Amino acid sequence: MNPIRSIFVHSLTEDQAKVELAALAQELAHHDQLYFQKDAPEISDAEYDALARRNEEIEIRFPHLKRPDSRTHRVGTTPGSRFKKVNHLSPMLSLDNAFHAEDVIDFVTRCKKGLHLSDKDALSFLAEPKIDGLSCSLRYENGSLVQASTRGDGVTGEDITQNVKTIRNIPTQLKGYYPSLIEVRGEIYLEKADFQTLNDQRQEEGDPLFANPRNAAAGSVRQLDVAITASRPLKFFSYGVGRDDLKDILTQNDLLSRLKAWGLPINPLCQLCPTVDDLLNFYQTLSHIRFKIPYEIDGVVYKVNDFAHQKTLGFVSRAPRWAIAHKFAAEKAETLLKKIIIQVGRTGVLTPVAELEPIGVGGVMVSRATLHNQDEIHRKDIREGDRVIIQRAGDVIPQVLQSLGSLGHERGPVFQFPKTCPVCGSHIVKEQDEVALRCSGGLTCHAQLLESLKHFVSKHAFNIEGLAGKRIDYLWEQGLLKSAADIFTLEERDKSSAHPLKTHEGWGELSTRNLFDSIRNRQALSLDRFIYALGIRHIGRVTAHLLAERYGTFDAWWGAMKEACCKDSSAYTQLVAIEGIGEIVATSLTNFVGEPKNDVQVEALIPHLTLRPVRKTTM
């Protein structure tokens, strides 16, 4: 864990704030990509929102440190490469969030102030359920649907026109009188019952299950095979417009009526709210009935109703000033904690995970939940055999909030973390100012090595198509892949194998040939990707680029890092002096380079690679 993360914003020094903003920019970009492009988030919405709030609070306190790559400049993330990129006629912005009633009151106060209204003056809002789906823009020309696209980065999205035309409640031709050009904005979603049916089918067929309806909807829309999208019962709600030639529609409420008249579906639960109390009452009503609503909602959106007022209030860089999303609290349930297991991650962190009696939380069956770390388990006094409260807010793995004890039975013993790694038997260490316990085995620990290999081939590292998680697992289990260098000798070894890869179940000649082609195509790459691929602690994409830009070549960088292992050296002084590096990152680098096993791994890789210098204009 980043030690600075535990420091309150008001206590940060300027240097700490600079390092933290760099880390947050990198983390948020990573999670944006997982959410918007891969439809596979690693963290909950609540955890993401907490990171985003911390980023914004630091920028408010240190406005001169705001980075060009800050999330506050962005709406989503760059569109993926599988679909053609298309430009929106007008930006497709995101929304700022509210989490408490006070946030909503502040929002209304800001709106009135921006409109030069007094607290007593009336200001009407339209409140609508926030659908947990995939945002989509529909372009109609002369009433005909000519283009559909994802949000993307707010300016450019993915062209999903053919897939969207299979969604039954999206009209390909508008009804009545309509403008010659209009962009309709809305949300593609999957109802809870349809989501469960889809997952049941996937389980029968041995396919991986979708984590939640939002991921299922997004994954269904992003299919290269239109027939797959057509087979999924996707639906759409429209809620607004981007570019339009409308002159006679004066309010948000009137717009919804017009959208409905054109044949576009709108959410029937929208409501006009003249006061703050009305907004908060509507929020409470929806929060109480949300589980009865057939689709997932994760909050309520409030919009100033009058379009003239919206125009006066305008926008900030990524969101309108006249709208906000009031998020629901995470979903909770009670169940039995059967067992606590320990997982070992890529950097050696030991993460306790609760195995649970399966229980439905918000339409999803949950059988595992994270316990975070040893301190959390002890602080909450969580034990095997306890009844526990779990919380889910869109999580792939929810979290255990609290223990209710054994409810009448004698409780199990206090959980004790192992003294040695459960995978490799190495000693467990705890670094100063860190909560996490780590396996000291490094790359001798099979769990760390396996996760390091998955990181090595990931999208922002070597990006080797056809060699992701399950295939890495398989090659590992077959003894074909035990180091990163083994990737680049796999084809040669396969030629002399008595059981070539194409004969293995689930592979075949085409997939094997594609894999070998992909590996060959990735043997030349930029130095920053290589540095990032090594999976060194604290070295994200931004830091890897800084290092590659500063040292230019692999030989110069690796040689300087070896010299920097001596903290009295000029090489160490120069390393620490690089803007965005500092002592924490420098120590992590020199620890990695100074480990003989890592040196062997890296030196084994270099003969297979051509490493290009980075272009200084790429970041």
Coordinates of C-alpha atoms in Angstrom, one line a residue:
M1 CA 0.0 0.0 0.0
N2 CA 1.2 3.5 -0.8
P3 CA 2.2 4.9 2.6
I4 CA 1.1 8.4 1.7
R5 CA -2.5 7.1 1.1
S6 CA -3.1 6.9 4.9
I7 CA -2.2 10.6 5.4
F8 CA -5.2 13.0 5.6
V9 CA -5.3 15.5 2.8
H10 CA -5.1 18.5 5.2
S11 CA -1.8 17.0 6.6
L12 CA -0.1 16.4 3.3
T13 CA 3.1 18.3 2.5
E14 CA 3.5 19.7 -1.0
D15 CA 6.0 17.0 -1.9
Q16 CA 3.7 14.3 -0.6
A17 CA 0.7 15.8 -2.5
K18 CA 2.8 15.7 -5.7
V19 CA 3.6 12.0 -5.4
E20 CA 0.0 11.2 -4.4
L21 CA -1.5 13.0 -7.3
A22 CA 0.8 11.1 -9.7
A23 CA -0.2 7.8 -8.1
L24 CA -3.9 8.7 -8.2
A25 CA -3.7 9.7 -11.8
Q26 CA -2.2 6.4 -12.7
E27 CA -4.6 4.4 -10.5
L28 CA -7.7 6.2 -11.7
A29 CA -6.7 5.8 -15.4
H30 CA -6.2 2.1 -14.8
H31 CA -9.6 1.7 -13.2
D32 CA -11.2 3.8 -15.9
Q33 CA -9.9 1.6 -18.6
L34 CA -11.0 -1.6 -16.7
Y35 CA -14.5 -0.1 -16.3
F36 CA -15.1 1.7 -19.6
Q37 CA -13.1 -0.5 -22.0
K38 CA -12.9 -4.0 -20.5
D39 CA -16.1 -4.0 -18.5
A40 CA -14.2 -5.7 -15.8
P41 CA -13.7 -3.4 -12.7
E42 CA -11.3 -4.6 -10.0
I43 CA -12.7 -2.3 -7.3
S44 CA -16.2 -1.2 -6.2
D45 CA -17.8 2.1 -7.3
A46 CA -17.5 3.2 -3.7
E47 CA -13.8 2.6 -3.7
Y48 CA -13.3 4.3 -7.0
D49 CA -15.3 7.3 -5.8
A50 CA -13.1 7.5 -2.7
L51 CA -10.0 7.7 -4.9
A52 CA -11.6 10.3 -7.1
R53 CA -12.7 12.4 -4.1
R54 CA -9.2 12.3 -2.6
N55 CA -7.7 13.4 -6.0
E56 CA -10.1 16.3 -6.2
E57 CA -9.5 17.4 -2.5
I58 CA -5.8 17.4 -3.1
E59 CA -6.2 19.5 -6.2
I60 CA -8.3 22.0 -4.3
R61 CA -5.7 22.3 -1.6
F62 CA -2.8 22.4 -4.1
P63 CA -4.3 23.8 -7.4
H64 CA -0.8 24.5 -8.8
L65 CA 0.0 20.8 -8.7
K66 CA -3.0 19.7 -10.8
R67 CA -1.6 17.3 -13.5
P68 CA -2.4 17.4 -17.2
D69 CA -3.5 13.7 -16.9
S70 CA -5.8 14.3 -13.9
R71 CA -9.1 12.5 -13.9
T72 CA -10.8 15.9 -13.4
H73 CA -9.9 16.7 -17.0
R74 CA -11.4 13.4 -18.2
V75 CA -14.8 11.9 -18.7
G76 CA -14.0 8.3 -19.4
T77 CA -11.1 6.7 -21.2
T78 CA -9.7 6.5 -24.7
P79 CA -11.9 4.2 -26.8
G80 CA -10.8 0.6 -27.3
S81 CA -9.2 -0.5 -30.6
R82 CA -11.6 -3.3 -31.5
F83 CA -14.3 -0.9 -32.9
K84 CA -14.0 2.1 -35.2
K85 CA -13.6 5.4 -33.4
V86 CA -16.2 8.1 -34.0
N87 CA -16.5 11.7 -32.8
H88 CA -19.5 12.9 -30.8
L89 CA -21.1 16.0 -32.3
S90 CA -21.2 17.5 -28.8
P91 CA -19.2 16.3 -25.8
M92 CA -20.7 13.4 -23.8
L93 CA -19.8 14.5 -20.3
S94 CA -19.9 12.7 -17.0
L95 CA -21.5 13.8 -13.7
D96 CA -20.2 14.9 -10.4
N97 CA -21.3 12.8 -7.4
A98 CA -23.1 13.5 -4.2
F99 CA -23.0 10.9 -1.3
H100 CA -24.8 12.7 1.5
A101 CA -27.8 15.0 1.9
E102 CA -25.4 17.8 2.7
D103 CA -23.8 17.4 -0.8
V104 CA -27.2 17.8 -2.4
I105 CA -28.0 20.9 -0.4
D106 CA -24.6 22.3 -1.4
F107 CA -25.4 21.5 -5.1
V108 CA -28.7 23.3 -5.0
T109 CA -27.1 26.3 -3.2
R110 CA -24.4 26.5 -5.9
C111 CA -27.0 26.4 -8.7
K112 CA -29.0 29.2 -7.1
K113 CA -25.9 31.3 -6.5
G114 CA -24.8 30.7 -10.2
L115 CA -28.3 31.9 -11.3
H116 CA -28.3 34.9 -8.9
L117 CA -31.2 33.5 -7.0
S118 CA -31.8 33.9 -3.3
D119 CA -32.3 30.9 -1.0
K120 CA -36.0 31.6 -1.0
D121 CA -36.4 31.7 -4.8
A122 CA -37.8 28.6 -6.4
L123 CA -35.7 26.4 -8.6
S124 CA -37.2 23.2 -10.1
F125 CA -35.2 20.0 -10.8
L126 CA -36.0 16.9 -12.7
A127 CA -35.0 13.7 -10.7
E128 CA -34.5 10.4 -12.5
P129 CA -33.1 7.0 -11.5
K130 CA -29.4 6.5 -12.4
I131 CA -29.4 3.3 -14.4
D132 CA -26.3 1.2 -13.9
G133 CA -25.6 0.4 -17.5
L134 CA -23.5 1.5 -20.5
S135 CA -23.9 5.1 -21.7
C136 CA -24.7 5.4 -25.4
S137 CA -25.2 8.2 -27.9
L138 CA -27.6 7.7 -30.8
R139 CA -27.3 10.0 -33.9
Y140 CA -30.5 10.4 -36.0
E141 CA -30.4 12.2 -39.3
N142 CA -33.8 13.0 -40.9
G143 CA -35.3 10.6 -38.3
S144 CA -33.1 7.6 -39.2
L145 CA -30.6 6.0 -36.8
V146 CA -27.3 6.4 -38.6
Q147 CA -24.8 6.0 -35.7
A148 CA -24.6 4.7 -32.2
S149 CA -21.5 5.1 -30.0
T150 CA -20.1 4.6 -26.5
R151 CA -19.1 7.5 -24.3
G152 CA -15.4 6.8 -24.7
D153 CA -13.4 9.8 -23.5
G154 CA -16.4 12.1 -23.9
V155 CA -15.2 13.4 -27.3
T156 CA -14.5 10.2 -29.2
G157 CA -16.3 6.9 -28.7
E158 CA -16.6 3.4 -30.2
D159 CA -18.9 2.8 -33.2
I160 CA -21.4 0.2 -32.0
T161 CA -24.1 1.0 -34.6
Q162 CA -24.8 -2.5 -35.9
N163 CA -25.0 -4.0 -32.4
V164 CA -27.3 -1.3 -31.1
K165 CA -29.7 -1.8 -34.0
T166 CA -30.4 -5.2 -32.6
I167 CA -31.8 -3.7 -29.3
R168 CA -35.5 -4.1 -29.8
N169 CA -36.8 -0.9 -28.0
I170 CA -34.4 1.5 -29.9
P171 CA -36.3 2.8 -32.9
T172 CA -34.3 2.9 -36.2
Q173 CA -36.8 5.5 -37.4
L174 CA -38.3 8.3 -35.2
K175 CA -42.0 9.0 -35.2
G176 CA -43.9 12.3 -35.8
Y177 CA -42.0 15.6 -36.3
Y178 CA -38.3 15.6 -35.5
P179 CA -35.3 17.8 -36.2
S180 CA -33.1 17.0 -39.1
L181 CA -30.1 16.2 -36.8
I182 CA -30.1 15.0 -33.2
E183 CA -27.9 13.1 -30.8
V184 CA -30.0 11.2 -28.2
R185 CA -28.2 10.2 -25.0
G186 CA -29.2 7.3 -22.8
E187 CA -28.2 4.1 -21.1
I188 CA -28.2 0.5 -22.4
Y189 CA -29.0 -2.0 -19.6
L190 CA -30.0 -5.6 -18.8
E191 CA -32.8 -6.4 -16.4
K192 CA -32.0 -8.4 -13.3
A193 CA -34.0 -11.5 -14.4
D194 CA -32.5 -11.5 -17.8
F195 CA -29.0 -11.2 -16.3
Q196 CA -29.6 -14.2 -14.1
T197 CA -30.9 -16.2 -17.1
L198 CA -27.8 -15.3 -19.1
N199 CA -25.5 -16.3 -16.3
D200 CA -27.3 -19.6 -15.8
Q201 CA -26.8 -20.3 -19.5
R202 CA -23.1 -19.4 -19.3
Q203 CA -22.6 -21.6 -16.3
E204 CA -24.2 -24.6 -18.1
E205 CA -21.9 -24.0 -21.1
G206 CA -18.8 -23.6 -18.9
D207 CA -18.3 -19.9 -19.7
P208 CA -17.1 -17.4 -17.1
L209 CA -20.0 -15.6 -15.4
F210 CA -20.6 -11.9 -15.6
A211 CA -20.1 -10.1 -12.3
N212 CA -23.2 -7.9 -12.5
P213 CA -25.8 -6.7 -15.0
R214 CA -23.8 -3.6 -16.0
N215 CA -20.8 -5.7 -17.1
A216 CA -23.1 -8.1 -18.9
A217 CA -24.8 -5.2 -20.8
A218 CA -21.4 -3.6 -21.7
G219 CA -19.9 -6.9 -22.7
S220 CA -22.9 -7.8 -24.9
V221 CA -22.8 -4.4 -26.7
R222 CA -19.1 -4.8 -27.4
Q223 CA -19.3 -8.1 -29.3
L224 CA -17.7 -8.3 -32.7
D225 CA -20.3 -10.9 -33.6
V226 CA -23.6 -9.0 -34.0
A227 CA -25.6 -12.2 -33.6
I228 CA -24.3 -12.5 -30.0
T229 CA -25.6 -9.0 -29.2
A230 CA -28.9 -9.8 -30.9
S231 CA -29.3 -12.9 -28.7
R232 CA -29.1 -10.8 -25.5
P233 CA -32.3 -9.1 -24.2
L234 CA -30.7 -5.6 -23.9
K235 CA -32.9 -2.5 -23.3
F236 CA -32.4 1.2 -23.5
F237 CA -33.7 4.3 -21.7
S238 CA -33.2 7.8 -23.2
Y239 CA -32.6 10.7 -20.9
G240 CA -31.3 13.7 -22.9
V241 CA -29.7 15.0 -26.1
G242 CA -26.4 16.2 -27.2
R243 CA -26.3 18.1 -30.6
D244 CA -29.8 19.0 -31.6
D245 CA -31.8 21.5 -33.7
L246 CA -34.5 21.9 -31.1
K247 CA -35.9 25.4 -30.6
D248 CA -39.2 24.8 -29.0
I249 CA -38.3 22.6 -26.0
L250 CA -37.6 24.7 -22.9
T251 CA -37.2 22.2 -20.1
Q252 CA -35.8 18.8 -19.3
N253 CA -39.2 17.5 -18.5
D254 CA -40.6 18.7 -21.9
L255 CA -37.6 17.0 -23.6
L256 CA -38.6 13.6 -22.0
S257 CA -42.1 14.0 -23.3
R258 CA -40.8 14.8 -26.8
L259 CA -38.4 11.8 -26.7
K260 CA -41.3 9.6 -25.8
A261 CA -43.4 11.1 -28.7
W262 CA -40.6 10.2 -31.1
G263 CA -40.8 6.5 -30.0
L264 CA -37.8 6.5 -27.7
P265 CA -38.2 4.8 -24.3
I266 CA -37.9 7.0 -21.2
N267 CA -37.9 6.0 -17.6
P268 CA -41.4 6.3 -16.1
L269 CA -40.0 6.9 -12.6
C270 CA -38.7 10.5 -13.3
Q271 CA -40.2 13.2 -11.2
L272 CA -40.2 17.0 -11.0
C273 CA -39.0 18.3 -7.7
P274 CA -39.5 22.0 -6.8
T275 CA -37.4 21.9 -3.5
V276 CA -34.4 20.2 -1.9
D277 CA -36.8 18.3 0.4
D278 CA -38.6 16.9 -2.6
L279 CA -35.2 15.8 -4.1
L280 CA -34.2 14.0 -0.9
N281 CA -37.7 12.5 -0.4
F282 CA -37.6 11.1 -4.0
Y283 CA -34.1 9.7 -3.2
Q284 CA -35.3 7.9 -0.1
T285 CA -38.3 6.5 -1.9
L286 CA -36.2 5.0 -4.7
S287 CA -33.6 3.7 -2.2
H288 CA -36.4 1.8 -0.4
I289 CA -38.0 0.3 -3.6
R290 CA -34.8 -0.2 -5.7
F291 CA -34.7 -4.0 -5.1
K292 CA -38.2 -4.2 -6.5
I293 CA -37.3 -2.3 -9.7
P294 CA -36.5 -4.8 -12.5
Y295 CA -33.2 -3.2 -13.4
E296 CA -30.1 -2.1 -11.4
I297 CA -30.0 1.6 -10.3
D298 CA -27.1 3.0 -8.3
G299 CA -28.4 6.4 -7.4
V300 CA -30.6 9.3 -8.5
V301 CA -29.6 12.1 -11.0
Y302 CA -30.8 15.6 -10.3
K303 CA -30.9 18.1 -13.3
V304 CA -32.0 21.8 -13.3
N305 CA -35.2 21.6 -15.3
D306 CA -35.0 24.9 -17.2
F307 CA -32.8 24.8 -20.3
A308 CA -32.1 28.5 -20.0
H309 CA -30.8 28.0 -16.5
Q310 CA -28.7 25.1 -17.6
K311 CA -27.1 27.3 -20.3
T312 CA -26.3 30.0 -17.7
L313 CA -24.7 27.5 -15.3
G314 CA -22.6 25.9 -18.0
F315 CA -20.0 23.2 -17.5
V316 CA -16.7 22.5 -15.8
S317 CA -14.1 20.4 -17.7
R318 CA -15.8 17.1 -17.4
A319 CA -19.3 17.6 -16.0
P320 CA -22.3 20.1 -16.1
R321 CA -22.7 22.4 -13.2
W322 CA -26.5 21.9 -13.5
A323 CA -26.6 18.2 -12.7
I324 CA -25.3 15.8 -10.1
A325 CA -25.6 12.0 -9.3
H326 CA -26.7 11.2 -5.8
K327 CA -25.3 7.7 -5.2
F328 CA -26.9 5.0 -3.1
A329 CA -25.1 3.5 -0.2
A330 CA -23.6 0.0 -0.8
E331 CA -25.9 -3.0 -0.6
K332 CA -25.6 -5.2 2.5
A333 CA -26.6 -8.7 3.7
E334 CA -26.0 -11.2 6.5
T335 CA -24.4 -14.6 6.0
L336 CA -22.1 -17.2 7.5
L337 CA -18.3 -16.9 7.2
K338 CA -17.2 -20.5 6.7
K339 CA -13.4 -20.1 6.3
I340 CA -10.7 -17.5 5.9
I341 CA -8.1 -18.2 3.2
I342 CA -5.0 -16.3 2.3
Q343 CA -4.2 -15.2 -1.3
V344 CA -0.8 -14.1 -2.4
G345 CA -0.6 -11.3 -5.0
R346 CA 2.0 -10.2 -7.6
T347 CA 4.0 -8.0 -5.1
G348 CA 3.7 -10.6 -2.3
V349 CA 0.9 -9.0 -0.5
L350 CA -1.1 -11.5 1.6
T351 CA -4.8 -10.8 1.3
P352 CA -7.3 -12.6 3.5
V353 CA -10.5 -13.6 1.8
A354 CA -13.7 -14.8 3.4
E355 CA -15.4 -17.9 2.0
L356 CA -19.1 -17.4 2.7
E357 CA -22.4 -19.3 2.7
P358 CA -23.7 -18.1 -0.7
I359 CA -26.2 -15.3 -0.4
G360 CA -27.9 -12.9 -2.9
V361 CA -27.0 -9.3 -2.5
G362 CA -28.7 -6.9 -4.9
G363 CA -29.4 -9.7 -7.4
V364 CA -25.9 -11.2 -7.4
M365 CA -25.0 -14.4 -5.6
V366 CA -21.9 -13.8 -3.3
S367 CA -19.7 -16.6 -2.0
R368 CA -16.5 -14.6 -1.3
A369 CA -15.6 -11.3 0.2
T370 CA -12.4 -9.5 0.9
L371 CA -11.2 -9.0 4.5
H372 CA -8.5 -6.5 3.3
N373 CA -5.7 -7.2 5.8
Q374 CA -4.7 -8.6 9.2
D375 CA -5.4 -5.3 11.0
E376 CA -8.9 -5.2 9.6
I377 CA -9.6 -8.7 10.8
H378 CA -8.4 -8.0 14.3
R379 CA -10.1 -4.6 14.5
K380 CA -13.4 -6.1 13.5
D381 CA -12.7 -9.3 15.5
I382 CA -13.8 -11.5 12.5
R383 CA -13.6 -15.3 13.0
E384 CA -14.4 -18.4 11.1
G385 CA -17.9 -19.5 12.0
D386 CA -19.2 -16.0 12.6
R387 CA -22.3 -14.4 11.2
V388 CA -21.1 -11.4 9.2
I389 CA -22.5 -8.4 7.4
I390 CA -21.2 -8.1 3.9
Q391 CA -21.4 -5.1 1.6
R392 CA -21.6 -4.9 -2.1
A393 CA -21.5 -1.8 -4.3
G394 CA -21.0 -3.3 -7.8
D395 CA -18.0 -5.3 -6.4
V396 CA -16.5 -8.3 -8.1
I397 CA -15.5 -9.3 -4.5
P398 CA -17.5 -7.6 -1.8
Q399 CA -16.2 -6.8 1.6
V400 CA -17.0 -7.9 5.1
L401 CA -18.3 -4.9 7.1
Q402 CA -18.6 -6.4 10.6
S403 CA -19.0 -9.6 12.6
L404 CA -22.2 -10.4 14.5
G405 CA -20.4 -13.2 16.4
S406 CA -21.6 -16.8 16.5
L407 CA -25.2 -15.9 17.6
G408 CA -25.5 -18.3 20.5
H409 CA -22.8 -20.7 19.7
E410 CA -19.2 -20.7 21.1
R411 CA -17.1 -18.6 18.8
G412 CA -14.1 -20.0 16.9
P413 CA -10.5 -19.0 17.9
V414 CA -9.1 -15.6 17.0
F415 CA -7.7 -15.8 13.4
Q416 CA -4.0 -16.0 13.2
F417 CA -2.1 -15.0 10.1
P418 CA 0.5 -17.6 9.0
K419 CA 4.1 -16.9 9.9
T420 CA 5.2 -18.2 6.5
C421 CA 3.9 -17.9 3.0
P422 CA 1.1 -20.4 2.4
V423 CA 2.4 -20.9 -1.2
C424 CA 6.2 -21.1 -0.9
G425 CA 6.9 -21.2 2.8
S426 CA 9.1 -18.0 2.8
H427 CA 9.1 -15.7 5.8
I428 CA 6.3 -13.1 6.0
V429 CA 7.5 -9.5 6.5
K430 CA 5.8 -6.2 7.5
E431 CA 7.4 -3.1 6.3
Q432 CA 7.4 0.1 8.4
D433 CA 4.3 2.3 7.9
E434 CA 2.6 -0.5 5.9
V435 CA -0.5 -2.4 6.9
A436 CA 0.0 -5.2 4.4
L437 CA 2.0 -8.4 5.2
R438 CA 4.2 -9.6 2.4
C439 CA 5.8 -12.9 1.3
S440 CA 9.6 -12.4 1.2
G441 CA 10.0 -15.1 -1.4
G442 CA 9.9 -12.7 -4.4
L443 CA 10.0 -14.6 -7.7
T444 CA 10.8 -17.8 -5.9
C445 CA 7.2 -17.8 -4.8
H446 CA 5.1 -19.4 -7.4
A447 CA 2.1 -17.2 -6.6
Q448 CA 4.0 -14.0 -7.1
L449 CA 5.8 -15.3 -10.2
L450 CA 2.5 -16.5 -11.8
E451 CA 0.9 -13.1 -11.2
S452 CA 4.0 -11.3 -12.4
L453 CA 3.7 -13.3 -15.7
K454 CA 0.1 -12.1 -16.1
H455 CA 1.2 -8.6 -15.5
F456 CA 4.1 -9.0 -18.0
V457 CA 1.8 -9.8 -20.9
S458 CA -1.0 -7.4 -19.9
K459 CA -2.2 -4.6 -22.2
H460 CA 0.0 -1.8 -21.0
A461 CA 3.0 -4.0 -20.8
F462 CA 3.9 -6.5 -23.6
N463 CA 0.2 -6.7 -24.7
I464 CA 0.5 -10.3 -26.0
E465 CA -2.9 -11.2 -27.4
G466 CA -4.0 -14.7 -26.7
L467 CA -1.9 -15.0 -23.6
A468 CA -4.0 -13.8 -20.7
G469 CA -5.0 -15.2 -17.3
K470 CA -6.3 -18.7 -17.9
R471 CA -3.8 -19.5 -20.7
I472 CA -0.9 -18.4 -18.4
D473 CA -2.4 -20.6 -15.7
Y474 CA -2.5 -23.5 -18.2
L475 CA 1.0 -23.1 -19.6
W476 CA 2.3 -22.8 -16.0
E477 CA 0.5 -26.0 -14.9
Q478 CA 1.9 -27.8 -18.0
G479 CA 5.4 -26.7 -17.1
L480 CA 5.8 -24.7 -20.3
L481 CA 6.1 -21.3 -18.7
K482 CA 8.1 -20.6 -15.5
S483 CA 9.7 -17.3 -16.4
A484 CA 9.1 -14.3 -18.7
A485 CA 11.9 -15.4 -20.9
D486 CA 10.1 -18.7 -21.4
I487 CA 7.5 -16.9 -23.4
F488 CA 10.0 -16.1 -26.1
T489 CA 11.4 -19.6 -26.4
L490 CA 7.9 -21.3 -26.3
E491 CA 7.6 -21.6 -30.1
E492 CA 11.1 -23.1 -30.5
R493 CA 10.6 -25.6 -27.7
D494 CA 7.2 -26.5 -29.1
K495 CA 8.7 -27.5 -32.4
S496 CA 10.6 -30.3 -30.7
S497 CA 7.9 -31.3 -28.3
A498 CA 6.4 -34.8 -28.4
H499 CA 3.1 -33.1 -27.5
P500 CA 3.0 -29.7 -29.3
L501 CA 0.6 -27.1 -28.0
K502 CA -1.8 -27.4 -31.0
T503 CA -2.7 -31.0 -29.8
H504 CA -3.7 -29.7 -26.3
E505 CA -7.4 -29.5 -25.5
G506 CA -8.8 -26.0 -26.2
W507 CA -5.9 -24.8 -28.3
G508 CA -5.8 -26.1 -31.9
E509 CA -3.5 -25.1 -34.8
L510 CA -5.0 -21.7 -35.5
S511 CA -5.0 -20.4 -31.9
T512 CA -1.4 -21.7 -31.4
R513 CA -0.2 -20.1 -34.6
N514 CA -1.9 -16.8 -33.6
L515 CA -0.2 -17.0 -30.2
F516 CA 3.2 -17.5 -31.6
D517 CA 2.7 -14.7 -34.1
S518 CA 1.6 -12.4 -31.3
I519 CA 4.7 -13.2 -29.3
R520 CA 7.0 -12.5 -32.2
N521 CA 5.2 -9.2 -33.0
R522 CA 5.8 -8.0 -29.4
Q523 CA 9.5 -8.6 -29.2
A524 CA 10.1 -5.0 -30.2
L525 CA 8.6 -2.4 -27.9
S526 CA 9.3 0.8 -26.1
L527 CA 11.6 0.9 -23.1
D528 CA 8.8 2.4 -20.8
R529 CA 6.6 -0.6 -21.5
F530 CA 9.4 -3.0 -20.7
I531 CA 10.1 -1.2 -17.4
Y532 CA 6.4 -1.3 -16.5
A533 CA 6.2 -5.0 -17.5
L534 CA 8.8 -5.9 -14.9
G535 CA 6.1 -5.3 -12.2
I536 CA 8.4 -3.4 -9.8
R537 CA 6.5 -2.0 -6.8
H538 CA 5.5 1.7 -7.1
I539 CA 6.5 1.7 -10.8
G540 CA 3.3 2.4 -12.8
R541 CA 3.1 3.6 -16.4
V542 CA 3.8 7.2 -15.7
T543 CA 6.9 6.5 -13.6
A544 CA 8.1 3.9 -16.1
H545 CA 7.8 6.6 -18.8
L546 CA 9.8 9.1 -16.7
L547 CA 12.6 6.6 -16.3
A548 CA 12.7 5.6 -19.9
E549 CA 12.7 9.3 -20.9
R550 CA 15.5 10.1 -18.5
Y551 CA 17.9 7.2 -19.3
G552 CA 17.0 6.7 -23.0
T553 CA 18.3 3.1 -23.4
F554 CA 18.0 -0.2 -21.5
D555 CA 21.8 -0.4 -20.9
A556 CA 21.9 3.2 -19.5
W557 CA 18.9 2.6 -17.3
W558 CA 19.9 -0.8 -16.0
G559 CA 23.5 0.3 -15.4
A560 CA 22.4 3.4 -13.5
M561 CA 20.0 1.3 -11.4
K562 CA 22.8 -1.0 -10.4
E563 CA 25.1 1.9 -9.5
A564 CA 22.2 3.4 -7.6
C565 CA 22.0 0.4 -5.3
C566 CA 24.7 2.3 -3.4
K567 CA 22.9 5.2 -1.8
D568 CA 26.1 7.2 -1.6
S569 CA 26.5 7.1 -5.3
S570 CA 25.9 10.0 -7.7
A571 CA 23.6 7.6 -9.6
Y572 CA 21.3 7.3 -6.6
T573 CA 21.3 11.1 -6.1
Q574 CA 20.4 11.6 -9.8
L575 CA 17.6 9.0 -9.6
V576 CA 16.0 10.6 -6.5
A577 CA 16.2 14.0 -8.2
I578 CA 14.0 13.0 -11.1
E579 CA 10.7 14.8 -10.7
G580 CA 8.0 12.2 -9.7
I581 CA 10.5 9.6 -8.4
G582 CA 11.6 10.4 -4.8
E583 CA 13.1 8.1 -2.2
I584 CA 10.2 5.6 -2.0
V585 CA 10.3 4.8 -5.7
A586 CA 14.1 4.9 -5.8
T587 CA 14.2 2.3 -2.9
S588 CA 11.8 0.1 -4.7
L589 CA 13.8 0.2 -7.9
T590 CA 17.2 -0.5 -6.2
N591 CA 15.6 -3.3 -4.1
F592 CA 14.4 -4.9 -7.3
V593 CA 17.7 -4.5 -9.3
G594 CA 19.8 -5.6 -6.3
E595 CA 18.0 -8.9 -6.0
P596 CA 20.2 -11.5 -7.9
K597 CA 17.2 -13.6 -9.0
N598 CA 15.6 -10.5 -10.7
D599 CA 19.0 -9.8 -12.4
V600 CA 19.0 -13.3 -13.8
Q601 CA 15.4 -13.0 -15.1
V602 CA 16.0 -9.6 -16.8
E603 CA 19.3 -10.7 -18.4
A604 CA 17.6 -13.8 -19.8
L605 CA 15.0 -11.6 -21.4
I606 CA 17.2 -9.0 -23.1
P607 CA 18.6 -11.2 -26.0
H608 CA 15.0 -11.8 -27.2
L609 CA 14.0 -8.1 -27.3
T610 CA 14.5 -4.9 -29.2
L611 CA 13.8 -2.0 -26.9
R612 CA 13.1 1.4 -28.5
P613 CA 13.6 4.7 -26.7
V614 CA 10.4 6.6 -25.9
R615 CA 9.3 9.7 -27.7
K616 CA 9.2 12.7 -25.3
T617 CA 5.9 13.9 -26.8
T618 CA 4.0 10.7 -26.1
M619 CA 2.9 11.4 -22.5

